[in-house]
mmCIF file of C-alpha atoms in Angstrom:
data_model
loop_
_atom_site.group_PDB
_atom_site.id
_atom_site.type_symbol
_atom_site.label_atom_id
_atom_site.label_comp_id
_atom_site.label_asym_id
_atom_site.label_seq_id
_atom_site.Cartn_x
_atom_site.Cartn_y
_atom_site.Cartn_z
ATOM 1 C CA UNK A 28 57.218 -15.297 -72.016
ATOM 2 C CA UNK A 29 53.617 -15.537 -71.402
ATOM 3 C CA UNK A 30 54.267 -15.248 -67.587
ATOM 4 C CA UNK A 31 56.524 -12.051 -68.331
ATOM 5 C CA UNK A 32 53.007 -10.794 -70.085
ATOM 6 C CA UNK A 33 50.855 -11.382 -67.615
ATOM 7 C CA UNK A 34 53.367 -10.099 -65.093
ATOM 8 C CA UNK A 35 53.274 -7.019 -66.953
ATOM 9 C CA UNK A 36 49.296 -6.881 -67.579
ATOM 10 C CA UNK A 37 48.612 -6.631 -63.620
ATOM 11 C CA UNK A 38 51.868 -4.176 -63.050
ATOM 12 C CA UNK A 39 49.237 -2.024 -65.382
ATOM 13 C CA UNK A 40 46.199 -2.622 -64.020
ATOM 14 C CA UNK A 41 47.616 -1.883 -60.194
ATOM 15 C CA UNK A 42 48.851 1.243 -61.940
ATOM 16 C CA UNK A 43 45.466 2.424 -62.751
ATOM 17 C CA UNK A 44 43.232 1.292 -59.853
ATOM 18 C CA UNK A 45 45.818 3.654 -57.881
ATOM 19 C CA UNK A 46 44.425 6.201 -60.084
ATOM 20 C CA UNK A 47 41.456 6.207 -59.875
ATOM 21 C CA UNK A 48 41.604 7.719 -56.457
ATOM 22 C CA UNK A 49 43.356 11.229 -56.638
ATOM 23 C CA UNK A 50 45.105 13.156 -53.998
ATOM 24 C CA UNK A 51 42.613 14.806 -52.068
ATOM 25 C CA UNK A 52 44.885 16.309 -49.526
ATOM 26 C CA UNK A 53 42.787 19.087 -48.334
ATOM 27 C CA UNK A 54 43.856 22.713 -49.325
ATOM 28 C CA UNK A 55 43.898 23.835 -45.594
ATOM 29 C CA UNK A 56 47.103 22.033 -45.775
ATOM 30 C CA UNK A 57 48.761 24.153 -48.232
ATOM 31 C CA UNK A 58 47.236 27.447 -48.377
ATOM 32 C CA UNK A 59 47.909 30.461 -45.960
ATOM 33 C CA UNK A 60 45.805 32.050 -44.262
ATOM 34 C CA UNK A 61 44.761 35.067 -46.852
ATOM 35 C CA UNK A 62 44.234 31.880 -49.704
ATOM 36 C CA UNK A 63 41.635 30.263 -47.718
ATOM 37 C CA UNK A 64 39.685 33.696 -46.776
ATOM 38 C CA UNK A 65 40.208 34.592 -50.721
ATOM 39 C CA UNK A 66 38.819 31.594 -51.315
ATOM 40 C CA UNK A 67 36.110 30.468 -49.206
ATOM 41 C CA UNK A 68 35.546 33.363 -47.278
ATOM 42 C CA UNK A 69 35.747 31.610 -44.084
ATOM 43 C CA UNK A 70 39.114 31.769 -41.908
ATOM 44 C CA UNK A 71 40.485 28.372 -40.592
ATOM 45 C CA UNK A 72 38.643 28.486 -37.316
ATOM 46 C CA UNK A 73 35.245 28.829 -38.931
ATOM 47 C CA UNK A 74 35.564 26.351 -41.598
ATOM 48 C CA UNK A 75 36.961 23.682 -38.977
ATOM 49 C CA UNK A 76 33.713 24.660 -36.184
ATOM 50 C CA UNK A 77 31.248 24.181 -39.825
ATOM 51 C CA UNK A 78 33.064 20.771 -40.439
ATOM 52 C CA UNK A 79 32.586 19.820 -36.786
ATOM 53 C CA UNK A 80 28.903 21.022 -36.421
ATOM 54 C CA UNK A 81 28.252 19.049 -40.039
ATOM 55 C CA UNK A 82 30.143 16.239 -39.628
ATOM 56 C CA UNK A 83 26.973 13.931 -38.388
ATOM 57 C CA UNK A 84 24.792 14.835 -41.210
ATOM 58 C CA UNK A 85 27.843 14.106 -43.615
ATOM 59 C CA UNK A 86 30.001 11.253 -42.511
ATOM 60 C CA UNK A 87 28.486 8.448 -43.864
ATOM 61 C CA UNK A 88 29.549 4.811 -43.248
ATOM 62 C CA UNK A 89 31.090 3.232 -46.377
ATOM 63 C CA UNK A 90 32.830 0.012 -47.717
ATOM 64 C CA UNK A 91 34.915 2.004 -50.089
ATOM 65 C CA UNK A 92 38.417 3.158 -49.617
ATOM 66 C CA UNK A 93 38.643 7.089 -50.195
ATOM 67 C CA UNK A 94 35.040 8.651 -49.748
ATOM 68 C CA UNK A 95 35.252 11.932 -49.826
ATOM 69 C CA UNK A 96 36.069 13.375 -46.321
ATOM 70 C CA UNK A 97 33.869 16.028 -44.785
ATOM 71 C CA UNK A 98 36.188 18.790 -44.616
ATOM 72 C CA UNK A 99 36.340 18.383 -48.374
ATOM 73 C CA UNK A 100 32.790 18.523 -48.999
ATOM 74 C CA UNK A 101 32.354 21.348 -46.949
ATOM 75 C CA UNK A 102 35.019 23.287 -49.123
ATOM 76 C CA UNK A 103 33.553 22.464 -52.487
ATOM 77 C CA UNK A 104 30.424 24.008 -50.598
ATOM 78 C CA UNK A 105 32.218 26.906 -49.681
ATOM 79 C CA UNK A 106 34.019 27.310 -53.047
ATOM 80 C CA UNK A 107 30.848 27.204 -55.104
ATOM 81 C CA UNK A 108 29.069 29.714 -52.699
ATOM 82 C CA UNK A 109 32.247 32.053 -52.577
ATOM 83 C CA UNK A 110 32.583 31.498 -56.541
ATOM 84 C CA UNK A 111 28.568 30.554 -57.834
ATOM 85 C CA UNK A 112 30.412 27.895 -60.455
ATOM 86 C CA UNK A 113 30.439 24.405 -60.526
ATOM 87 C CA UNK A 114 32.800 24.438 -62.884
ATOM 88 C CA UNK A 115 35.934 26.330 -61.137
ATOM 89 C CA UNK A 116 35.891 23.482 -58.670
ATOM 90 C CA UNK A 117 37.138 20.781 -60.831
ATOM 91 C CA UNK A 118 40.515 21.932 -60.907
ATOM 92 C CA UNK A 119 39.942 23.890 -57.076
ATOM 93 C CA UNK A 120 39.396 20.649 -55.165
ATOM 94 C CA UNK A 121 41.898 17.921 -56.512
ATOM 95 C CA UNK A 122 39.720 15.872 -59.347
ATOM 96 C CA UNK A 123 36.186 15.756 -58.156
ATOM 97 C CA UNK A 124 33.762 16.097 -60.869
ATOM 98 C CA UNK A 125 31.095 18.235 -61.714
ATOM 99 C CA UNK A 126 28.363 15.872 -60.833
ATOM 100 C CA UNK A 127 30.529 15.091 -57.534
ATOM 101 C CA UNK A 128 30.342 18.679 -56.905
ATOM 102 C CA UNK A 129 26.710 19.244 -57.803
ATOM 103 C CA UNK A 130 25.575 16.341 -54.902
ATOM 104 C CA UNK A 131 28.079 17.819 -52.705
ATOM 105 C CA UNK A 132 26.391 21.205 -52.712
ATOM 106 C CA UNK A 133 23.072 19.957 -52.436
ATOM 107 C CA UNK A 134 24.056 17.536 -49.322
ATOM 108 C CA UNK A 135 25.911 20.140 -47.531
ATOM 109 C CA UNK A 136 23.472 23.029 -48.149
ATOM 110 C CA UNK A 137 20.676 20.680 -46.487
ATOM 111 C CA UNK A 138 22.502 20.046 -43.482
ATOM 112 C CA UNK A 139 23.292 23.834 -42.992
ATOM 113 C CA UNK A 140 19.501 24.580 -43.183
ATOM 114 C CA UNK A 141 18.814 21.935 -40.959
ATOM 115 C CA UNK A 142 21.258 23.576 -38.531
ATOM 116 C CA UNK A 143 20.328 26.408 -35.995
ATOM 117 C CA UNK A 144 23.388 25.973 -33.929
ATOM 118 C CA UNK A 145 25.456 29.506 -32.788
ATOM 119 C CA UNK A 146 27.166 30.768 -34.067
ATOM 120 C CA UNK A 147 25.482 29.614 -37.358
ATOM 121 C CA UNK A 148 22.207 30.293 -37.009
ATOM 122 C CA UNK A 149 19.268 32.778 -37.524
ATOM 123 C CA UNK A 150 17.649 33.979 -34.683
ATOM 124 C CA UNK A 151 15.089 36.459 -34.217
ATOM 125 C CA UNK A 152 15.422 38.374 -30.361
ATOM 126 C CA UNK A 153 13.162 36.510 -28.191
ATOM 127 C CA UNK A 154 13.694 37.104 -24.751
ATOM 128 C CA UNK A 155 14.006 40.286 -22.434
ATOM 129 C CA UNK A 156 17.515 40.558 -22.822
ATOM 130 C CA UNK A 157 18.284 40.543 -26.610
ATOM 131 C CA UNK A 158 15.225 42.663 -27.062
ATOM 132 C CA UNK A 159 17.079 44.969 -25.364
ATOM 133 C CA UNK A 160 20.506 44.725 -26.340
ATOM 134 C CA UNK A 161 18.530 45.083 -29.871
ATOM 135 C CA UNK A 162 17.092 48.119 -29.450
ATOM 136 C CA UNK A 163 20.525 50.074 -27.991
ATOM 137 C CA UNK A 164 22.027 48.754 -30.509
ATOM 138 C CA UNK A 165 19.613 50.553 -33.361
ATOM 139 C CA UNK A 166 18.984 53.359 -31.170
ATOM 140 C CA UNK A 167 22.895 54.090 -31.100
ATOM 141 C CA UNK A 168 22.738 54.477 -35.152
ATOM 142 C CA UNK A 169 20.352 57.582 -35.360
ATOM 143 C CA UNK A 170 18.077 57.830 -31.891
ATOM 144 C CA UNK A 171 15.720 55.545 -33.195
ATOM 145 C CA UNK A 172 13.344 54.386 -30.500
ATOM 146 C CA UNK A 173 11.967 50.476 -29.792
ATOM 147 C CA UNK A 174 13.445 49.476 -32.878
ATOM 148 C CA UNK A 175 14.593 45.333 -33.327
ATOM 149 C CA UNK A 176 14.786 44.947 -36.850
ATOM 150 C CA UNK A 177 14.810 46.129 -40.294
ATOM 151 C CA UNK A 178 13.245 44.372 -43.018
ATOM 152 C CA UNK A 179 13.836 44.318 -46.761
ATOM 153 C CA UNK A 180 13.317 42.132 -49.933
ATOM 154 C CA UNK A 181 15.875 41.192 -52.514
ATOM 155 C CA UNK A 182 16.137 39.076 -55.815
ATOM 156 C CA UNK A 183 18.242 36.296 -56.124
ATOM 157 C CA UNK A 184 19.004 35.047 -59.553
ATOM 158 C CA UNK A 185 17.904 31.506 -60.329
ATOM 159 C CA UNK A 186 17.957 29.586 -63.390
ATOM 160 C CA UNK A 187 14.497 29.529 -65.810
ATOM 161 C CA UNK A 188 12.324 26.731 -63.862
ATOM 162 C CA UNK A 189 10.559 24.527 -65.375
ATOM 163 C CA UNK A 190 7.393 24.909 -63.821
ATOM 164 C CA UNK A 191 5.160 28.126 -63.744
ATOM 165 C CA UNK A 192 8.225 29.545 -65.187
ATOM 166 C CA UNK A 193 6.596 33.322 -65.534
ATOM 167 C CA UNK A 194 5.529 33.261 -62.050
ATOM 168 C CA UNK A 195 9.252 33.663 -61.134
ATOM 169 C CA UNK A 196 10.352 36.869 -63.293
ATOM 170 C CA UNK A 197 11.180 39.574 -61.454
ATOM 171 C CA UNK A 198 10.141 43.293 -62.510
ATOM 172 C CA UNK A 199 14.076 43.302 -63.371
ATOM 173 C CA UNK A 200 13.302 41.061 -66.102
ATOM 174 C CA UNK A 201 15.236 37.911 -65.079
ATOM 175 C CA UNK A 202 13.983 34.662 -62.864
ATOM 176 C CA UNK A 203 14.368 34.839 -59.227
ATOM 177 C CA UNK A 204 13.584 34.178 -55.561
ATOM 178 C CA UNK A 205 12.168 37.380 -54.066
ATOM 179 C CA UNK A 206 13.834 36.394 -51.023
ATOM 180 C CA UNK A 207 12.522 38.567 -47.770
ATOM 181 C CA UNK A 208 14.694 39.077 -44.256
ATOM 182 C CA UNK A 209 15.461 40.601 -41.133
ATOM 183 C CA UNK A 210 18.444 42.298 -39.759
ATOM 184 C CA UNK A 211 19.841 43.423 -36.728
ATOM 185 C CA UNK A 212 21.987 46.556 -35.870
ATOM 186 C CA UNK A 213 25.456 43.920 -36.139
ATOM 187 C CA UNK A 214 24.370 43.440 -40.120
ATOM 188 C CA UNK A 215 23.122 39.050 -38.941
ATOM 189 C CA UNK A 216 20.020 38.223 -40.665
ATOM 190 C CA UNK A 217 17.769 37.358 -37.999
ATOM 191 C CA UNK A 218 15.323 35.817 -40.040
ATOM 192 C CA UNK A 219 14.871 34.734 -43.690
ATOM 193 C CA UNK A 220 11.750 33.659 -45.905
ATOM 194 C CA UNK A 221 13.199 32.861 -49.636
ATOM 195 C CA UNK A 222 9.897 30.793 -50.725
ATOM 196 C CA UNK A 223 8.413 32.911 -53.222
ATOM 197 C CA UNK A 224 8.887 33.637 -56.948
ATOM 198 C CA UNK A 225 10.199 37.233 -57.733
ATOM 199 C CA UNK A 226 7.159 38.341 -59.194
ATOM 200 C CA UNK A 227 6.012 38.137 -55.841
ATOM 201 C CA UNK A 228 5.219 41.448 -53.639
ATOM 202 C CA UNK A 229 7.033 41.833 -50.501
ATOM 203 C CA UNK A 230 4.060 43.171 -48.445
ATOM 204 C CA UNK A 231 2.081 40.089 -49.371
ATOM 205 C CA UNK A 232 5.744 37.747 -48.673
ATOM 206 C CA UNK A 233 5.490 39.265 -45.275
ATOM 207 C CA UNK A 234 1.795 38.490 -44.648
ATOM 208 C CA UNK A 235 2.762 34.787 -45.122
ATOM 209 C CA UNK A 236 5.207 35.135 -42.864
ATOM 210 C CA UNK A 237 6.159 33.901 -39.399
ATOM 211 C CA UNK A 238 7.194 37.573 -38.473
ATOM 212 C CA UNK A 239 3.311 38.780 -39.563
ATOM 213 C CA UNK A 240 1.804 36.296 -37.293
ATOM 214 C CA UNK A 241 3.713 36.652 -34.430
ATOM 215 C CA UNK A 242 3.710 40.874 -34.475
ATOM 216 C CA UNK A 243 -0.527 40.326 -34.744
ATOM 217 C CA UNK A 244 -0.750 38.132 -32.062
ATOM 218 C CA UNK A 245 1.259 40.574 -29.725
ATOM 219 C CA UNK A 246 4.076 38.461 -29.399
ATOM 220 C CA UNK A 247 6.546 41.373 -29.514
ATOM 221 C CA UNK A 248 4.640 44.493 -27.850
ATOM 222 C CA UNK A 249 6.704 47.572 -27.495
ATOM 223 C CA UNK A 250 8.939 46.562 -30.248
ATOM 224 C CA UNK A 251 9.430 48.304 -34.236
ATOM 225 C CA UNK A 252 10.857 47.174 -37.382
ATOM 226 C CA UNK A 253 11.288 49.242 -39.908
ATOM 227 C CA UNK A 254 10.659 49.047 -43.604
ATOM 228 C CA UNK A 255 10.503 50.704 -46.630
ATOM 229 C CA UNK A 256 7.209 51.973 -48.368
ATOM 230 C CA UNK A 257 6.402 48.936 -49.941
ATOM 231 C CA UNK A 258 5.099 47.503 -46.851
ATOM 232 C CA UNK A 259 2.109 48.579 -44.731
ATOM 233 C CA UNK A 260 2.195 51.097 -42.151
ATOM 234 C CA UNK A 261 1.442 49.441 -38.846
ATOM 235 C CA UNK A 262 2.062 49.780 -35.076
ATOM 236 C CA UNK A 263 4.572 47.647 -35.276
ATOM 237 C CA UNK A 264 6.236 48.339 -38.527
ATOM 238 C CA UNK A 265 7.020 52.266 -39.360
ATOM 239 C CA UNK A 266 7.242 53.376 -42.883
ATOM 240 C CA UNK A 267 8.911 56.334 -44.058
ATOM 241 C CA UNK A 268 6.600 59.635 -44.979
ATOM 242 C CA UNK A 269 5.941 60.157 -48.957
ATOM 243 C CA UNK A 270 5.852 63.759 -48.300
ATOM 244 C CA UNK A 271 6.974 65.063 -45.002
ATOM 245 C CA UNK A 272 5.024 68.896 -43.394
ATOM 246 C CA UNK A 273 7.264 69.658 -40.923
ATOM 247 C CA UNK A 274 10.755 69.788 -39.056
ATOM 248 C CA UNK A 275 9.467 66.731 -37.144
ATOM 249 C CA UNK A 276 8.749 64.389 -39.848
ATOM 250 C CA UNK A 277 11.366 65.274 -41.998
ATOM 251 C CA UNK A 278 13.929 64.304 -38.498
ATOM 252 C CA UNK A 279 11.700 61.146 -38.631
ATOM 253 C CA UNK A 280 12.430 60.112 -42.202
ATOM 254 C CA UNK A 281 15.975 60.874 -42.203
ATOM 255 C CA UNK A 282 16.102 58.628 -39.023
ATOM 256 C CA UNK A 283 14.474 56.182 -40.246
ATOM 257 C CA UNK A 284 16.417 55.560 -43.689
ATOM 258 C CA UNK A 285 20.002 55.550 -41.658
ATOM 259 C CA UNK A 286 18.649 53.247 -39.234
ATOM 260 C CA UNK A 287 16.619 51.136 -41.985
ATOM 261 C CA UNK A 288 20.413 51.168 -44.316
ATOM 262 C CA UNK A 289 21.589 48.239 -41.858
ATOM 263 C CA UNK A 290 19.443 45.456 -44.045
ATOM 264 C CA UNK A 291 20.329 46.744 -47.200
ATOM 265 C CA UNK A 292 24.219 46.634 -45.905
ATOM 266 C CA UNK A 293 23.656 43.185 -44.778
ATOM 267 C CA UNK A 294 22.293 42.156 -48.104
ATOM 268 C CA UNK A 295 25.298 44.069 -49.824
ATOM 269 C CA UNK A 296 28.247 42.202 -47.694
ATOM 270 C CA UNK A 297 26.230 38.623 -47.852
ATOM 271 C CA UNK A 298 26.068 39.524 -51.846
ATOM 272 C CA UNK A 299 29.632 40.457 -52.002
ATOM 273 C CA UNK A 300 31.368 37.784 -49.433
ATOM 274 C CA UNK A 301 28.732 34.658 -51.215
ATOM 275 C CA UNK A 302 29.202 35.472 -55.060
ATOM 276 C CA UNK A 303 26.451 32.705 -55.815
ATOM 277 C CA UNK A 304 23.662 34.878 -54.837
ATOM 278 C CA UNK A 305 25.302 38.233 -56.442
ATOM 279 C CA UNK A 306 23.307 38.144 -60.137
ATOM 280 C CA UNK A 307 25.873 40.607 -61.817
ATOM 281 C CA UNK A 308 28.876 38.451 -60.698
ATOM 282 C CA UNK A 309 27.994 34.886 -60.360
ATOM 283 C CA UNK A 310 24.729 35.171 -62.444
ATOM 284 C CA UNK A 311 22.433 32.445 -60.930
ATOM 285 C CA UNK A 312 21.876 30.069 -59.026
ATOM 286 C CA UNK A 313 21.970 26.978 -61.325
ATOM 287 C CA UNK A 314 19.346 24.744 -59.585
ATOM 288 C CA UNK A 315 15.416 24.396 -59.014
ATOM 289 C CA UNK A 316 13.508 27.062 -57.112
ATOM 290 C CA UNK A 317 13.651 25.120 -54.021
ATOM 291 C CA UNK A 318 16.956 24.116 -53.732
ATOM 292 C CA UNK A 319 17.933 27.860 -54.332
ATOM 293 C CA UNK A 320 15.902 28.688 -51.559
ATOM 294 C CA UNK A 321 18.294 26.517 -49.586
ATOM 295 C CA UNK A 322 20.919 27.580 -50.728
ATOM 296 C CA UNK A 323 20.043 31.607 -49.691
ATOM 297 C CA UNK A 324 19.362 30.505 -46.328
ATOM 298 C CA UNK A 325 22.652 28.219 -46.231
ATOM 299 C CA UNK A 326 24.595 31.450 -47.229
ATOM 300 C CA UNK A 327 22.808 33.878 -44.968
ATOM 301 C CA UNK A 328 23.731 31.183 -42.082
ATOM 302 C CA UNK A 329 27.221 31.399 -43.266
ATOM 303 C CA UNK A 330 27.203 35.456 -43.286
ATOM 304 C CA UNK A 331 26.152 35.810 -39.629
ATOM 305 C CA UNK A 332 28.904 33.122 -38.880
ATOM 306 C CA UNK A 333 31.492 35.501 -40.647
ATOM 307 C CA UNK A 334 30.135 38.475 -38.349
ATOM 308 C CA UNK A 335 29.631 36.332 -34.965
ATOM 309 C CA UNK A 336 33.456 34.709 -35.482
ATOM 310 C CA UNK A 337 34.244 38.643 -36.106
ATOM 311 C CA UNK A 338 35.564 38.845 -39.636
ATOM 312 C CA UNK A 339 36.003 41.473 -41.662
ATOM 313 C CA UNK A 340 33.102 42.318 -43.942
ATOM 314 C CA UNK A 341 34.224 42.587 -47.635
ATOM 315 C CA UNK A 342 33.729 46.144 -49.104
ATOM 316 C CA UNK A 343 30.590 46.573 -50.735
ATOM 317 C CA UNK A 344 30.576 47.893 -54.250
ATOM 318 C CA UNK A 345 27.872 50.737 -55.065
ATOM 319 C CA UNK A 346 25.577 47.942 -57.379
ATOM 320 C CA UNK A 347 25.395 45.694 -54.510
ATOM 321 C CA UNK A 348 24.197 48.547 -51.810
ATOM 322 C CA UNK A 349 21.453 49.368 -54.154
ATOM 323 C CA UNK A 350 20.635 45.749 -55.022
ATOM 324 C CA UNK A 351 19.313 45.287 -51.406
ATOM 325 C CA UNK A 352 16.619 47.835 -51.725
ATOM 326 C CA UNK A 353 14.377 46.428 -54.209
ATOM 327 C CA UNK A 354 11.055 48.305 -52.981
ATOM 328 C CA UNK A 355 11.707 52.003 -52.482
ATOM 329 C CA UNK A 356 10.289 53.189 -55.655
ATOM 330 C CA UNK A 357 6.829 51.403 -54.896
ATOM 331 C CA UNK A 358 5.716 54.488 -53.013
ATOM 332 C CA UNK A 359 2.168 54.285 -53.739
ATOM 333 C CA UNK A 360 2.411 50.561 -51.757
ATOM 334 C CA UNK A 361 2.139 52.257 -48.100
ATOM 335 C CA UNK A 362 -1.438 51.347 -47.154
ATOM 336 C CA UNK A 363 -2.191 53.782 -44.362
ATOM 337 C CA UNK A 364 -3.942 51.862 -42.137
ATOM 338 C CA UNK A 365 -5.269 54.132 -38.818
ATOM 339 C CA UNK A 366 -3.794 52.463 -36.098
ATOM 340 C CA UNK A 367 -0.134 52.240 -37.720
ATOM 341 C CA UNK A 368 -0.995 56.202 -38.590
ATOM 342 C CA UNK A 369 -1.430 57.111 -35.090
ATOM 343 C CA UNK A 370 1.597 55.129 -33.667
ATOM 344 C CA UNK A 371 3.733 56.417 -36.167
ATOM 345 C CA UNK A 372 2.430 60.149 -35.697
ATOM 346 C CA UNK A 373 2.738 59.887 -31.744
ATOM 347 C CA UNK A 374 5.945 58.663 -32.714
ATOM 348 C CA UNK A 375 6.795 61.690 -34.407
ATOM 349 C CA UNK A 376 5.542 63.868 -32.003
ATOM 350 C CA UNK A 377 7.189 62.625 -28.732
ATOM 351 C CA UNK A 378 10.496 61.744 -30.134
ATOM 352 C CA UNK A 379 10.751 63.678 -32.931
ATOM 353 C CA UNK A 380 9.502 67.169 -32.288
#
């Protein structure tokens, strides 16, 4: 009898050590191929080329049975960016627990940052021959001359730090990264500085920035970016007019806002492919200030994938267009410095007139 017990006892117990471990067949195996788009907003060949560009920062070597493979971990990543909840993963991603999730996120967003690998990168145009292929490509949207990128701030929702906690409230009234970047004509962010509380200004974000130093030190003669009027007119960087005088300027201005459109676009596709970073429909990101900042630039890695792999961009609902233009009220920011005034009206005058 007592052998029949015991018999019994470790029938049990093998019972649940085999449960501990769920069934983590991954969902690429069962879903087609509009589920996984739905759902991660990556098709099959992109999440596989992210799994195989991560996989050395991820694999680890383990004693246990069942660690959680990489593709997995990279799709809880994608999940919570696609979704901005820890929480809808638990039943997503057969068993693994919030926590799980949480480290997961964290681990896989690091190695993404740490990545500047095409086609998941961020890349300013460097060399002769995407400065050119740059500039075509802007001056094809509205005969806009010289111009390689458009900059723009926008405010990512974060949860209330715990540390110089006002610092980080946005003139929206909620906490956030004011989180400045750089597009090209394609919609890629070609650079991204996401830093800086939302209180802060983006004229003085770009002064801190690598952009800032490189334009003063003549890197990038010959080129223009273009911003709104929160920033300061300079040689470089053309503002639109506050009040345009003549046929000339007013061609000017209306160039300038269609060409400029491209970075708020870009912000409105990342916000509405990477629901994490959308306030009004994932609300915020749910960790500290700096490892939101990781996550933005994780995302905006993930967006110019989508574009360089060629996938369709998600339509862009009215809220998130205008979300990407945070500055264009702050009219009285333009300073009008004199050299940026006389570039910009020579501008005007041969282009323009």
């Amino acid at each position: 009898m007592a052998n029949v017990l015991l018999a019994g006892l470790a029938e049990r117990r093998t019972i649940r050590r085999e449960r501990v471990f769920r069934d983590r067949t991954h969902p690429l195996d069962v879903l087609n191929d509009g589920d996984v788009v739905a759902r991660y907003r990556l098709d099959r060949r992109s999440i596989l080329q992210v799994v195989d560009f991560l996989t050395p920062a991820l694999e680890r070597p383990t004693n246990r049975n069942h660690a959680i493979p990489v593709v997995l971990q990279v799709l809880t990543a994608l999940r919570y960016y696609a979704s901005g909840s820890f929480q809808s993963l638990v039943s997503d991603l057969h068993g693994i627990s919030v926590p799980s999730t949480s480290r997961i996120v964290r681990s896989v967003t690091t190695a993404i940052v740490n990545l500047n690998t095409y086609p998941l990168s961020i890349s300013f145009p460097s060399n002769p021959r995407e400065i050119a292929e740059a500039q075509q490509a802007f001056y094809e949207i509205a005969n806009f001359p010289h111009v390689v990128s458009c900059i723009d701030g926008t405010q990512i929702a974060i949860k209330s730090p715990t540390k110089d906690e006002h610092v980080f409230v946005c003139r929206k009234n909620y906490h956030s990264l004011n989180v400045q970047a750089t597009t090209d004509a394609r919609l890629r962010f070609t650079s991204v500085v996401s830093r800086y509380p939302g209180s802060a200004h983006d004229s003085f974000i770009l002064k801190q920035s690598g952009i800032w130093r490189k334009y003063q030190s003549g890197d990038f003669d010959g080129t223009i970016i273009l911003g709104d009027s929160g920033y300061p007119l300079k040689p470089w960087l053309m503002v639109p007019f506050i009040q345009t005088h003549n046929d000339a300027q007013a061609k000017y201005n209306k160039s300038h806002k269609t060409t400029r459109c491209t970075i708020e676009r870009a912000f409105g596709v990342a916000k509405s492919r990477f629901r994490c970073i959308h306030h009004k429909s994932g609300g915020f990101l749910m960790h500290s200030p700096e490892v939101s900042a990781q996550v933005v630039v994780a995302v905006f890695k993930l967006h110019n994938l989508c574009i360089n792999n060629q996938l369709p961009n998600p339509e862009i609902e009215p809220d998130d267009a205008e979300e990407g233009d945070d500055d264009d009220d702050h009219t009285t920011g333009v300073t009008l410095l004199a050299d940026g005034a006389r570039a910009r009206d020579e501008l005007v005058r041969f282009r323009f007139s």
